[in-house]
Coordinates of N, CA and C and ligand atoms in Angstrom, one line a residue:
M1 N 0.9 -1.2 0.0 CA 0.0 0.0 0.0 C 0.9 1.2 0.0
K2 N 0.5 2.2 -0.9 CA 1.4 3.4 -0.8 C 0.7 4.4 0.2
E3 N 1.7 5.3 0.8 CA 1.2 6.2 1.8 C 1.1 7.6 1.1
I4 N 0.0 8.3 1.5 CA 0.0 9.7 0.9 C -0.1 10.7 2.1
T5 N 0.5 11.9 1.9 CA 0.4 12.9 3.0 C -0.8 13.8 2.6
L6 N -1.7 13.9 3.6 CA -3.0 14.6 3.3 C -2.7 16.1 3.4
P7 N -3.5 16.9 2.6 CA -3.4 18.3 2.7 C -3.5 18.8 4.2
G8 N -2.7 19.7 4.5 CA -2.8 20.3 5.9 C -2.1 19.4 6.9
G9 N -1.7 18.1 6.5 CA -1.0 17.3 7.5 C 0.5 17.4 7.2
G10 N 1.2 17.6 8.2 CA 2.7 17.7 8.0 C 3.3 16.3 7.9
G11 N 2.4 15.4 7.4 CA 3.0 14.1 7.3 C 3.0 13.4 8.7
G12 N 2.5 14.1 9.7 CA 2.5 13.4 11.1 C 1.3 12.5 11.1
R13 N 1.0 11.9 12.3 CA 0.0 10.9 12.4 C -1.3 11.4 11.8
V14 N -1.7 12.6 12.2 CA -3.0 13.1 11.9 C -3.1 13.3 10.4
G15 N -2.0 13.9 9.8 CA -2.1 14.3 8.4 C -1.8 13.1 7.4
K16 N -1.5 11.9 8.0 CA -1.1 10.9 7.1 C -2.2 9.8 7.1
A17 N -2.7 9.5 5.9 CA -3.7 8.4 5.9 C -3.1 7.3 5.0
V18 N -3.2 6.1 5.5 CA -2.6 5.0 4.7 C -3.6 4.8 3.5
A19 N -3.0 5.0 2.3 CA -3.8 5.0 1.1 C -4.2 3.6 0.8
W20 N -5.4 3.5 0.3 CA -5.8 2.1 -0.1 C -5.5 2.0 -1.6
K21 N -5.2 0.8 -2.0 CA -4.7 0.5 -3.3 C -5.5 1.3 -4.3
S22 N -6.8 1.5 -4.1 CA -7.6 2.0 -5.2 C -7.9 3.5 -5.1
I23 N -7.1 4.2 -4.3 CA -7.4 5.7 -4.2 C -6.9 6.3 -5.6
R24 N -7.8 7.1 -6.1 CA -7.5 7.6 -7.5 C -6.7 8.9 -7.3
P25 N -5.9 9.3 -8.4 CA -5.2 10.6 -8.3 C -6.2 11.7 -8.2
W26 N -5.7 12.9 -7.6 CA -6.6 14.0 -7.2 C -7.5 14.4 -8.4
K27 N -6.9 14.4 -9.6 CA -7.7 15.0 -10.7 C -8.9 14.1 -11.0
E28 N -8.9 12.9 -10.7 CA -10.0 12.0 -11.0 C -11.1 12.1 -9.8
L29 N -10.7 12.8 -8.8 CA -11.6 12.7 -7.6 C -12.8 13.8 -7.7
E30 N -12.9 14.4 -8.8 CA -13.9 15.5 -9.0 C -14.0 16.4 -7.8
G31 N -12.8 16.9 -7.4 CA -12.8 17.9 -6.3 C -12.9 17.3 -4.9
R32 N -13.1 16.0 -4.8 CA -13.2 15.5 -3.4 C -11.8 15.3 -2.9
S33 N -11.5 15.6 -1.7 CA -10.2 15.4 -1.2 C -9.8 14.0 -1.0
P34 N -8.6 13.6 -1.2 CA -8.2 12.2 -1.0 C -8.6 11.8 0.4
F35 N -8.5 12.7 1.4 CA -8.9 12.3 2.7 C -10.3 11.8 2.8
M36 N -11.2 12.5 2.2 CA -12.6 12.1 2.2 C -12.8 10.8 1.4
E37 N -11.9 10.6 0.4 CA -12.0 9.4 -0.4 C -11.6 8.2 0.5
A38 N -10.5 8.5 1.3 CA -10.0 7.5 2.2 C -11.0 7.2 3.3
V39 N -11.7 8.2 3.8 CA -12.7 8.0 4.8 C -13.9 7.1 4.2
D40 N -14.3 7.4 2.9 CA -15.4 6.6 2.3 C -14.9 5.2 2.2
L41 N -13.7 5.0 1.7 CA -13.2 3.7 1.5 C -13.2 2.9 2.9
Q42 N -12.7 3.6 3.9 CA -12.7 3.0 5.2 C -14.1 2.6 5.6
R43 N -15.0 3.5 5.4 CA -16.4 3.2 5.8 C -16.9 1.9 5.0
S44 N -16.6 1.9 3.7 CA -17.2 0.8 3.0 C -16.5 -0.5 3.4
E45 N -15.2 -0.4 3.7 CA -14.5 -1.6 4.2 C -15.1 -2.1 5.5
R46 N -15.5 -1.1 6.4 CA -16.1 -1.4 7.7 C -17.4 -2.1 7.4
K47 N -18.2 -1.5 6.5 CA -19.5 -2.1 6.2 C -19.3 -3.6 5.7
E48 N -18.3 -3.8 4.8 CA -18.0 -5.1 4.4 C -17.8 -6.0 5.6
R49 N -17.0 -5.5 6.5 CA -16.6 -6.4 7.6 C -17.8 -6.7 8.5
R50 N -18.8 -5.8 8.5 CA -20.0 -6.0 9.3 C -21.0 -7.1 8.8
K51 N -20.6 -7.7 7.7 CA -21.6 -8.7 7.1 C -21.9 -9.7 8.2
P52 N -23.1 -10.3 8.2 CA -23.4 -11.3 9.2 C -22.3 -12.3 9.4
V53 N -22.0 -12.5 10.7 CA -20.9 -13.4 10.9 C -21.4 -14.8 11.1
D54 N -20.5 -15.7 10.8 CA -20.9 -17.1 10.9 C -20.7 -17.5 12.4
K55 N -21.9 -17.7 13.1 CA -21.8 -17.8 14.5 C -21.0 -19.1 14.9
T56 N -20.9 -20.0 13.9 CA -20.2 -21.3 14.4 C -18.7 -21.0 14.5
V57 N -18.2 -19.9 13.9 CA -16.8 -19.7 13.9 C -16.5 -18.8 15.1
V58 N -15.8 -19.3 16.1 CA -15.4 -18.4 17.2 C -14.0 -17.9 16.9
S59 N -13.9 -16.6 16.6 CA -12.6 -16.1 16.2 C -11.9 -15.5 17.5
S60 N -10.6 -15.8 17.5 CA -9.8 -15.3 18.7 C -9.3 -13.9 18.3
R61 N -9.6 -13.4 17.1 CA -8.9 -12.1 16.7 C -9.5 -11.0 17.6
R62 N -8.6 -10.0 17.8 CA -9.0 -8.9 18.8 C -10.0 -8.0 18.1
D63 N -10.1 -7.9 16.8 CA -10.9 -6.8 16.2 C -12.4 -7.1 16.4
P64 N -13.0 -6.3 17.3 CA -14.4 -6.5 17.6 C -15.3 -6.6 16.4
L65 N -14.9 -5.9 15.3 CA -15.8 -5.9 14.1 C -15.6 -7.2 13.4
K66 N -14.5 -7.9 13.6 CA -14.3 -9.1 12.9 C -14.8 -10.3 13.7
A67 N -14.5 -10.2 15.0 CA -14.9 -11.4 15.9 C -16.4 -11.5 15.9
P68 N -16.9 -12.7 15.8 CA -18.4 -12.8 16.0 C -18.8 -12.3 17.3
M69 N -20.0 -11.8 17.4 CA -20.5 -11.3 18.7 C -20.6 -12.4 19.6
L70 N -20.0 -12.3 20.8 CA -20.0 -13.5 21.7 C -21.4 -13.4 22.4
P71 N -21.9 -14.6 22.8 CA -23.3 -14.6 23.4 C -23.2 -14.1 24.8
T72 N -22.7 -12.8 25.0 CA -22.8 -12.3 26.3 C -23.9 -11.2 26.3
R73 N -24.1 -10.6 27.4 CA -25.1 -9.5 27.5 C -24.8 -8.5 26.4
L74 N -25.7 -8.0 25.7 CA -25.5 -6.9 24.8 C -26.1 -5.7 25.5
L75 N -25.2 -4.7 25.6 CA -25.7 -3.4 26.2 C -25.8 -2.4 25.2
L76 N -27.0 -1.8 25.1 CA -27.2 -0.7 24.1 C -27.3 0.6 24.9
P77 N -26.3 1.4 24.8 CA -26.4 2.7 25.5 C -27.7 3.4 25.2
L78 N -28.5 3.7 26.2 CA -29.9 4.2 26.0 C -29.8 5.4 25.0
A79 N -28.8 6.2 25.1 CA -28.7 7.5 24.4 C -28.7 7.2 22.9
Y80 N -28.3 5.9 22.5 CA -28.1 5.7 21.1 C -29.3 5.0 20.5
V81 N -30.2 4.5 21.3 CA -31.2 3.7 20.7 C -32.6 4.3 20.8
P82 N -33.2 4.8 19.7 CA -34.5 5.5 19.8 C -35.5 4.4 20.1
L83 N -36.0 4.3 21.4 CA -36.8 3.2 21.8 C -38.3 3.5 21.3
K84 N -38.4 3.6 20.0 CA -39.8 3.7 19.5 C -40.3 2.3 19.4
S85 N -41.6 2.2 19.3 CA -42.2 0.8 19.3 C -41.6 0.0 18.2
S86 N -41.2 0.6 17.1 CA -40.6 -0.2 16.0 C -39.4 -0.9 16.5
H87 N -38.6 -0.2 17.4 CA -37.4 -0.8 17.8 C -37.6 -1.7 19.0
L88 N -38.8 -1.4 19.8 CA -39.0 -2.2 21.0 C -39.0 -3.7 20.7
S89 N -39.5 -4.0 19.5 CA -39.6 -5.5 19.2 C -38.1 -6.0 19.1
C90 N -37.2 -5.2 18.8 CA -35.8 -5.7 18.8 C -35.2 -5.8 20.2
L91 N -35.9 -5.1 21.1 CA -35.3 -5.1 22.4 C -36.0 -5.9 23.4
R92 N -36.8 -6.9 22.8 CA -37.5 -7.8 23.8 C -36.5 -8.5 24.6
P93 N -36.8 -8.9 25.8 CA -35.8 -9.5 26.7 C -35.5 -11.0 26.4
Y94 N -35.9 -11.5 25.2 CA -35.6 -12.9 25.0 C -35.7 -13.2 23.5
G95 N -35.1 -14.3 23.2 CA -35.4 -14.8 21.8 C -34.4 -14.4 20.8
R96 N -33.9 -13.2 20.8 CA -33.0 -12.8 19.7 C -31.5 -12.7 20.3
S97 N -30.6 -13.0 19.4 CA -29.2 -13.0 19.9 C -28.7 -11.6 19.8
S98 N -27.6 -11.3 20.4 CA -27.0 -10.0 20.3 C -26.6 -9.7 18.9
A99 N -26.1 -10.7 18.2 CA -25.7 -10.5 16.8 C -26.9 -10.0 16.0
H100 N -28.1 -10.5 16.3 CA -29.2 -10.1 15.6 C -29.5 -8.6 15.7
V101 N -29.3 -8.1 16.8 CA -29.5 -6.7 17.0 C -28.5 -5.9 16.2
A102 N -27.2 -6.4 16.3 CA -26.2 -5.7 15.5 C -26.5 -5.6 14.1
E103 N -27.2 -6.6 13.5 CA -27.5 -6.6 12.1 C -28.7 -5.6 11.9
L104 N -29.7 -5.7 12.9 CA -30.9 -4.8 12.7 C -30.5 -3.4 12.8
L105 N -29.6 -3.0 13.8 CA -29.4 -1.6 14.1 C -28.0 -1.2 13.9
P106 N -27.3 -1.6 12.7 CA -25.9 -1.5 12.6 C -25.4 0.0 12.8
D107 N -26.2 0.9 12.2 CA -25.7 2.3 12.3 C -26.2 3.1 13.5
L108 N -27.1 2.5 14.3 CA -27.6 3.2 15.4 C -27.0 2.8 16.7
V109 N -26.2 1.7 16.6 CA -25.9 1.1 17.9 C -24.4 1.1 18.1
E110 N -24.0 1.8 19.2 CA -22.6 1.7 19.6 C -22.6 0.6 20.6
I111 N -22.2 -0.6 20.1 CA -22.3 -1.8 21.0 C -21.2 -1.8 22.0
S112 N -21.5 -1.8 23.2 CA -20.4 -1.9 24.2 C -20.6 -3.1 25.0
L113 N -19.6 -3.9 25.0 CA -19.7 -5.2 25.7 C -19.2 -5.0 27.1
S114 N -18.6 -3.8 27.4 CA -18.0 -3.7 28.8 C -18.8 -2.6 29.5
R115 N -19.7 -1.9 28.9 CA -20.4 -0.8 29.6 C -21.1 -1.3 30.8
A116 N -21.0 -0.5 31.9 CA -21.7 -1.0 33.1 C -23.2 -1.1 32.8
I117 N -23.9 -2.1 33.4 CA -25.3 -2.3 33.1 C -26.1 -1.1 33.4
L118 N -25.8 -0.4 34.5 CA -26.6 0.7 34.9 C -26.8 1.7 33.7
N119 N -25.7 1.9 32.9 CA -25.8 2.9 31.9 C -26.4 2.4 30.6
G120 N -26.6 1.1 30.5 CA -27.0 0.7 29.2 C -28.4 0.1 29.2
F121 N -28.9 -0.3 28.0 CA -30.2 -0.9 27.9 C -29.9 -2.4 27.6
R122 N -30.2 -3.3 28.6 CA -29.9 -4.6 28.3 C -30.9 -5.3 27.4
T123 N -30.5 -6.2 26.7 CA -31.5 -6.9 25.9 C -31.4 -8.4 26.1
F124 N -32.0 -8.9 25.3 CA -32.2 -10.4 25.2 C -31.2 -11.2 25.9
C125 N -31.5 -11.8 26.7 CA -30.5 -12.9 27.1 C -31.3 -14.1 26.5
S126 N -31.0 -15.3 27.0 CA -31.7 -16.4 26.4 C -33.2 -16.4 26.9
S127 N -34.0 -17.1 26.2 CA -35.4 -17.0 26.5 C -35.6 -17.6 27.9
S128 N -34.7 -18.4 28.4 CA -34.9 -18.9 29.8 C -34.4 -17.9 30.8
Q129 N -34.0 -16.7 30.4 CA -33.4 -15.7 31.3 C -34.4 -15.3 32.3
D130 N -34.0 -15.4 33.6 CA -34.8 -15.0 34.7 C -34.8 -13.5 34.8
L131 N -36.0 -12.9 34.6 CA -36.0 -11.4 34.6 C -35.5 -10.8 35.9
S132 N -35.6 -11.6 37.0 CA -35.1 -11.0 38.3 C -33.6 -10.7 38.3
L133 N -32.9 -11.3 37.3 CA -31.4 -11.1 37.2 C -31.1 -9.9 36.5
K134 N -32.1 -9.2 35.9 CA -31.8 -8.0 35.1 C -31.9 -6.8 35.9
K135 N -31.6 -5.7 35.4 CA -31.6 -4.4 36.1 C -32.5 -3.4 35.4
C136 N -33.3 -2.7 36.2 CA -34.1 -1.6 35.6 C -33.2 -0.5 35.1
V137 N -33.6 0.1 34.1 CA -32.8 1.2 33.5 C -33.6 2.5 33.7
P138 N -32.9 3.7 33.7 CA -33.6 5.0 33.9 C -34.7 5.2 32.8
C139 N -35.8 5.7 33.2 CA -36.9 5.9 32.2 C -36.8 7.4 31.7
K140 N -36.4 7.5 30.4 CA -36.4 8.9 29.9 C -37.6 9.0 28.9
K141 N -38.5 9.9 29.3 CA -39.8 10.1 28.6 C -39.7 10.0 27.1
K142 N -38.6 10.8 26.6 CA -38.5 11.0 25.2 C -38.1 9.7 24.5
D143 N -37.5 8.8 25.2 CA -37.0 7.5 24.6 C -38.0 6.4 24.7
L144 N -39.0 6.5 25.5 CA -39.8 5.3 25.8 C -41.2 5.4 25.2
S145 N -41.6 4.2 24.7 CA -43.1 4.1 24.4 C -43.5 2.8 25.0
P146 N -44.8 2.8 25.4 CA -45.3 1.6 26.1 C -45.3 0.4 25.2
M147 N -45.1 -0.8 25.8 CA -45.1 -2.0 25.0 C -46.5 -2.3 24.6
T148 N -46.6 -3.1 23.5 CA -48.0 -3.4 23.0 C -48.6 -4.5 23.9
E149 N -49.9 -4.7 23.8 CA -50.6 -5.7 24.6 C -49.9 -7.1 24.2
G150 N -49.6 -7.2 22.9 CA -49.0 -8.5 22.5 C -47.7 -8.8 23.2
N151 N -46.8 -7.8 23.2 CA -45.5 -7.9 23.8 C -45.7 -8.2 25.3
A152 N -46.7 -7.5 25.9 CA -46.9 -7.7 27.4 C -47.4 -9.2 27.6
S153 N -48.2 -9.7 26.8 CA -48.8 -11.0 27.0 C -47.6 -12.0 26.8
E154 N -46.7 -11.7 25.9 CA -45.5 -12.6 25.7 C -44.7 -12.7 27.0
L155 N -44.6 -11.5 27.7 CA -43.7 -11.5 28.9 C -44.4 -12.0 30.1
K156 N -45.8 -12.0 30.1 CA -46.6 -12.3 31.2 C -46.2 -13.6 31.9
P157 N -45.9 -14.7 31.1 CA -45.6 -16.0 31.7 C -44.4 -16.0 32.6
K158 N -43.6 -14.9 32.5 CA -42.4 -14.8 33.3 C -42.7 -14.3 34.7
V159 N -43.9 -13.8 34.9 CA -44.3 -13.3 36.2 C -45.7 -13.9 36.5
P160 N -45.8 -15.2 36.6 CA -47.1 -15.9 36.7 C -48.0 -15.4 37.8
E161 N -47.5 -14.9 38.9 CA -48.3 -14.5 40.1 C -49.0 -13.2 39.8
W162 N -48.6 -12.5 38.7 CA -49.2 -11.2 38.5 C -50.3 -11.2 37.4
E163 N -51.2 -10.3 37.4 CA -52.2 -10.2 36.4 C -51.9 -8.9 35.5
L164 N -52.2 -9.0 34.3 CA -52.1 -7.9 33.4 C -53.5 -7.2 33.4
V165 N -53.5 -5.9 33.8 CA -54.8 -5.2 33.8 C -54.7 -4.0 32.9
N166 N -55.9 -3.6 32.4 CA -56.0 -2.3 31.7 C -56.8 -1.3 32.5
D167 N -56.1 -0.4 33.1 CA -56.7 0.5 34.0 C -57.0 1.9 33.3
G168 N -58.1 2.0 32.8 CA -58.4 3.3 32.1 C -57.5 3.5 30.9
G169 N -57.1 2.4 30.2 CA -56.3 2.6 29.0 C -54.8 2.5 29.3
I170 N -54.5 2.3 30.6 CA -53.1 2.2 31.0 C -52.9 0.7 31.4
M171 N -52.0 0.0 30.7 CA -51.7 -1.4 31.1 C -50.8 -1.4 32.3
K172 N -51.1 -2.3 33.2 CA -50.4 -2.4 34.4 C -50.2 -3.9 34.8
L173 N -49.2 -4.1 35.7 CA -49.1 -5.4 36.4 C -49.7 -5.3 37.8
R174 N -50.5 -6.2 38.2 CA -51.1 -6.1 39.5 C -51.0 -7.5 40.3
R175 N -50.7 -7.4 41.6 CA -50.7 -8.6 42.5 C -51.2 -8.2 43.8
N176 N -52.0 -9.2 44.5 CA -52.5 -8.9 45.8 C -52.0 -9.9 46.8
W177 N -51.9 -9.4 48.0 CA -51.5 -10.3 49.2 C -52.4 -10.0 50.4
K178 N -52.5 -10.9 51.3 CA -53.1 -10.6 52.6 C -52.0 -10.7 53.7
V179 N -51.9 -9.5 54.4 CA -50.8 -9.5 55.4 C -51.5 -9.8 56.8
K180 N -50.6 -10.0 57.8 CA -51.1 -10.4 59.2 C -51.9 -9.3 59.8
N181 N -51.4 -8.0 59.6 CA -52.1 -6.9 60.2 C -51.5 -5.6 59.6
F182 N -52.1 -4.5 60.0 CA -51.8 -3.2 59.3 C -50.3 -2.9 59.4
L183 N -49.7 -3.1 60.6 CA -48.2 -2.8 60.7 C -47.4 -3.7 59.9
Q184 N -47.8 -5.0 59.8 CA -47.0 -5.9 58.9 C -47.1 -5.5 57.5
G185 N -48.3 -4.9 57.2 CA -48.4 -4.3 55.8 C -47.4 -3.2 55.5
L186 N -47.2 -2.4 56.6 CA -46.3 -1.3 56.4 C -44.8 -1.8 56.3
E187 N -44.6 -2.9 57.1 CA -43.2 -3.5 57.0 C -43.0 -4.1 55.6
F188 N -44.1 -4.7 55.1 CA -44.0 -5.3 53.7 C -43.7 -4.2 52.7
F189 N -44.3 -3.0 52.9 CA -44.0 -1.9 51.9 C -42.6 -1.5 52.1
K190 N -42.0 -1.5 53.3 CA -40.7 -1.0 53.5 C -39.7 -1.9 52.7
V191 N -39.9 -3.2 52.8 CA -39.0 -4.1 52.0 C -39.1 -3.9 50.5
V192 N -40.3 -3.8 50.1 CA -40.5 -3.6 48.6 C -40.0 -2.2 48.2
G193 N -40.1 -1.2 49.1 CA -39.7 0.1 48.9 C -38.1 0.2 48.7
E194 N -37.5 -0.6 49.5 CA -36.0 -0.6 49.4 C -35.5 -1.2 48.1
L195 N -36.2 -2.2 47.7 CA -35.9 -2.8 46.3 C -36.2 -1.8 45.2
A196 N -37.3 -1.1 45.3 CA -37.7 -0.1 44.3 C -36.6 1.0 44.2
E197 N -36.2 1.5 45.4 CA -35.2 2.5 45.4 C -33.9 2.0 44.8
A198 N -33.5 0.8 45.1 CA -32.3 0.2 44.5 C -32.4 0.1 43.0
E199 N -33.6 -0.2 42.5 CA -33.8 -0.4 41.1 C -34.1 0.9 40.3
G200 N -34.4 2.0 41.1 CA -34.8 3.3 40.5 C -36.1 3.2 39.7
H201 N -36.9 2.2 40.1 CA -38.2 2.0 39.4 C -39.2 1.7 40.5
H202 N -40.4 2.3 40.5 CA -41.2 2.2 41.7 C -42.7 1.7 41.4
P203 N -43.2 0.9 42.3 CA -44.5 0.4 42.2 C -45.5 1.4 42.9
D204 N -46.8 1.2 42.6 CA -47.9 1.9 43.3 C -48.3 0.9 44.4
L205 N -48.2 1.4 45.7 CA -48.5 0.5 46.8 C -49.9 0.8 47.4
H206 N -50.7 -0.2 47.6 CA -52.0 0.1 48.2 C -52.2 -0.9 49.4
L207 N -52.7 -0.3 50.6 CA -53.0 -1.1 51.8 C -54.4 -0.7 52.2
A208 N -55.4 -1.6 51.9 CA -56.8 -1.3 52.1 C -57.4 -2.3 53.0
G209 N -58.5 -1.8 53.7 CA -59.2 -2.8 54.7 C -58.2 -3.4 55.7
W210 N -57.2 -2.6 56.1 CA -56.2 -2.9 57.1 C -55.2 -4.0 56.7
N211 N -55.6 -5.0 55.9 CA -54.7 -6.1 55.7 C -54.6 -6.6 54.3
N212 N -55.2 -5.8 53.3 CA -55.2 -6.2 51.9 C -54.1 -5.3 51.2
V213 N -53.1 -6.0 50.8 CA -52.0 -5.3 50.1 C -52.2 -5.6 48.6
T214 N -52.1 -4.5 47.8 CA -52.1 -4.6 46.3 C -50.9 -3.8 45.8
I215 N -50.2 -4.4 44.9 CA -49.1 -3.6 44.2 C -49.4 -3.6 42.7
E216 N -49.3 -2.4 42.2 CA -49.5 -2.2 40.8 C -48.2 -1.6 40.2
I217 N -47.8 -2.1 39.1 CA -46.5 -1.6 38.5 C -46.7 -1.2 37.0
W218 N -46.3 0.0 36.8 CA -46.4 0.5 35.4 C -45.4 1.6 35.2
T219 N -45.0 2.0 34.0 CA -44.0 3.0 33.8 C -44.7 4.3 33.6
H220 N -44.6 5.2 34.6 CA -45.3 6.4 34.5 C -44.8 7.3 33.4
A221 N -43.5 7.2 33.1 CA -42.9 8.1 32.1 C -43.5 7.9 30.7
C222 N -44.1 6.7 30.5 CA -44.7 6.5 29.1 C -46.1 6.1 29.2
G223 N -46.6 6.0 30.4 CA -48.1 5.7 30.6 C -48.4 4.3 30.1
G224 N -47.5 3.3 30.4 CA -47.8 2.0 30.1 C -46.8 1.0 30.6
L225 N -46.7 -0.1 30.0 CA -45.7 -1.1 30.5 C -44.4 -1.1 29.7
T226 N -43.3 -1.3 30.4 CA -42.0 -1.5 29.7 C -41.3 -2.6 30.4
E227 N -40.2 -3.0 29.9 CA -39.5 -4.2 30.5 C -39.2 -4.0 32.0
N228 N -38.9 -2.7 32.3 CA -38.6 -2.4 33.8 C -39.7 -3.0 34.7
D229 N -41.0 -2.8 34.3 CA -42.1 -3.2 35.1 C -42.0 -4.8 35.4
F230 N -41.7 -5.5 34.4 CA -41.6 -7.0 34.5 C -40.4 -7.4 35.3
I231 N -39.3 -6.6 35.2 CA -38.1 -6.9 36.0 C -38.5 -6.6 37.5
L232 N -39.1 -5.5 37.7 CA -39.4 -5.2 39.1 C -40.4 -6.2 39.7
A233 N -41.4 -6.6 39.0 CA -42.3 -7.7 39.5 C -41.6 -9.0 39.8
A234 N -40.7 -9.4 38.9 CA -39.9 -10.6 39.1 C -39.1 -10.5 40.3
K235 N -38.5 -9.3 40.6 CA -37.6 -9.1 41.7 C -38.5 -9.1 43.0
I236 N -39.7 -8.5 42.9 CA -40.6 -8.5 44.1 C -40.9 -10.0 44.5
D237 N -41.1 -10.8 43.5 CA -41.5 -12.2 43.7 C -40.4 -13.0 44.4
K238 N -39.1 -12.4 44.4 CA -38.0 -13.1 45.0 C -37.8 -12.6 46.4
L239 N -38.5 -11.6 46.8 CA -38.3 -11.0 48.2 C -38.8 -11.9 49.3
P240 N -38.2 -11.9 50.5 CA -38.6 -12.8 51.6 C -39.8 -12.1 52.3
L241 N -41.0 -12.3 51.7 CA -42.2 -11.5 52.3 C -43.1 -12.4 53.1
E242 N -42.8 -13.7 53.2 CA -43.7 -14.7 53.8 C -44.0 -14.3 55.3
S243 N -43.0 -13.8 56.0 CA -43.2 -13.5 57.4 C -44.3 -12.4 57.6
F244 N -44.6 -11.6 56.6 CA -45.6 -10.6 56.8 C -47.0 -11.1 56.5
L245 N -47.1 -12.3 55.9 CA -48.4 -12.7 55.3 C -49.2 -13.5 56.3
R246 N -50.5 -13.4 56.1 CA -51.4 -14.1 57.0 C -51.4 -15.6 56.5
R247 N -51.4 -16.5 57.5 CA -51.5 -17.9 57.1 C -52.7 -18.2 56.3
K248 N -52.6 -19.0 55.3 CA -53.8 -19.3 54.5 C -54.7 -20.2 55.2
Ligands
H2B1 C1 -35.0 8.7 36.1 C2 -35.9 7.7 36.7 O1 -35.8 6.5 35.9 C3 -37.3 8.1 36.8 O2 -37.5 9.2 37.6 C4 -38.1 6.9 37.3 C5 -38.3 6.7 38.8 N1 -39.2 5.6 39.0 C6 -40.2 5.3 38.1 N2 -41.1 4.3 38.4 C7 -42.1 4.0 37.6 N3 -42.9 3.1 37.9 N4 -42.2 4.7 36.4 C8 -41.4 5.7 36.0 O3 -41.6 6.3 35.0 C9 -40.3 6.0 36.9 N5 -39.3 6.9 36.6

């Protein structure tokens, strides 16, 4: 490969672009600078490399664009992914591999395999993924749209103790308990409240008739259900709440 010194570059690292064999001499570039030509070539080479990878081949090469996407958690930084309903289907929590998302959203996704979970939008793990192992992510009104009834019904089996309700057009998850007494109900709420604070996602808590506890979960930022709600419900089901409950 021959090297060219780009205009304005003193031949240093910034000014020098490794020329690709097919860069044409200036006069044939119709006024486009060799630098832009090099950038376009690099982009097309990158697109080439992004072709769907053969998942059976596990490459040890370091280049993330070449190595097949490893089946680890795929984290989509929330800022990069417009979570409109058209994309939500790509971000369902099960069923699709991370490579699938990379193909579907190649230009919109800065895929970070190391980004801390808190900052990213996690997606699909395997369909057997226990939702209680996932983490709620911050709800930004402009990025969120409520999931469809269909999506909600598909996720519902993961939280079998809860019911899907439509409360005046707002879909919610709802579950009821009977506690020993009023104060045990408040203790019950404290345990759930600590979990909610840790997750940064909060349920609606009701204590009626002194010992009837109802929890409703929905995402207020978008007026409907998102994956956060199912994660929170799954985590609530894992809490040690038996000591607050009335014997059946
Ligand atoms: C930034 C942070 O995610 C928001 O303030 C959270 C707090 N807890 C929340 N909880 C619920 N249920 N819905 C929300 O929209 C919501 N927003």
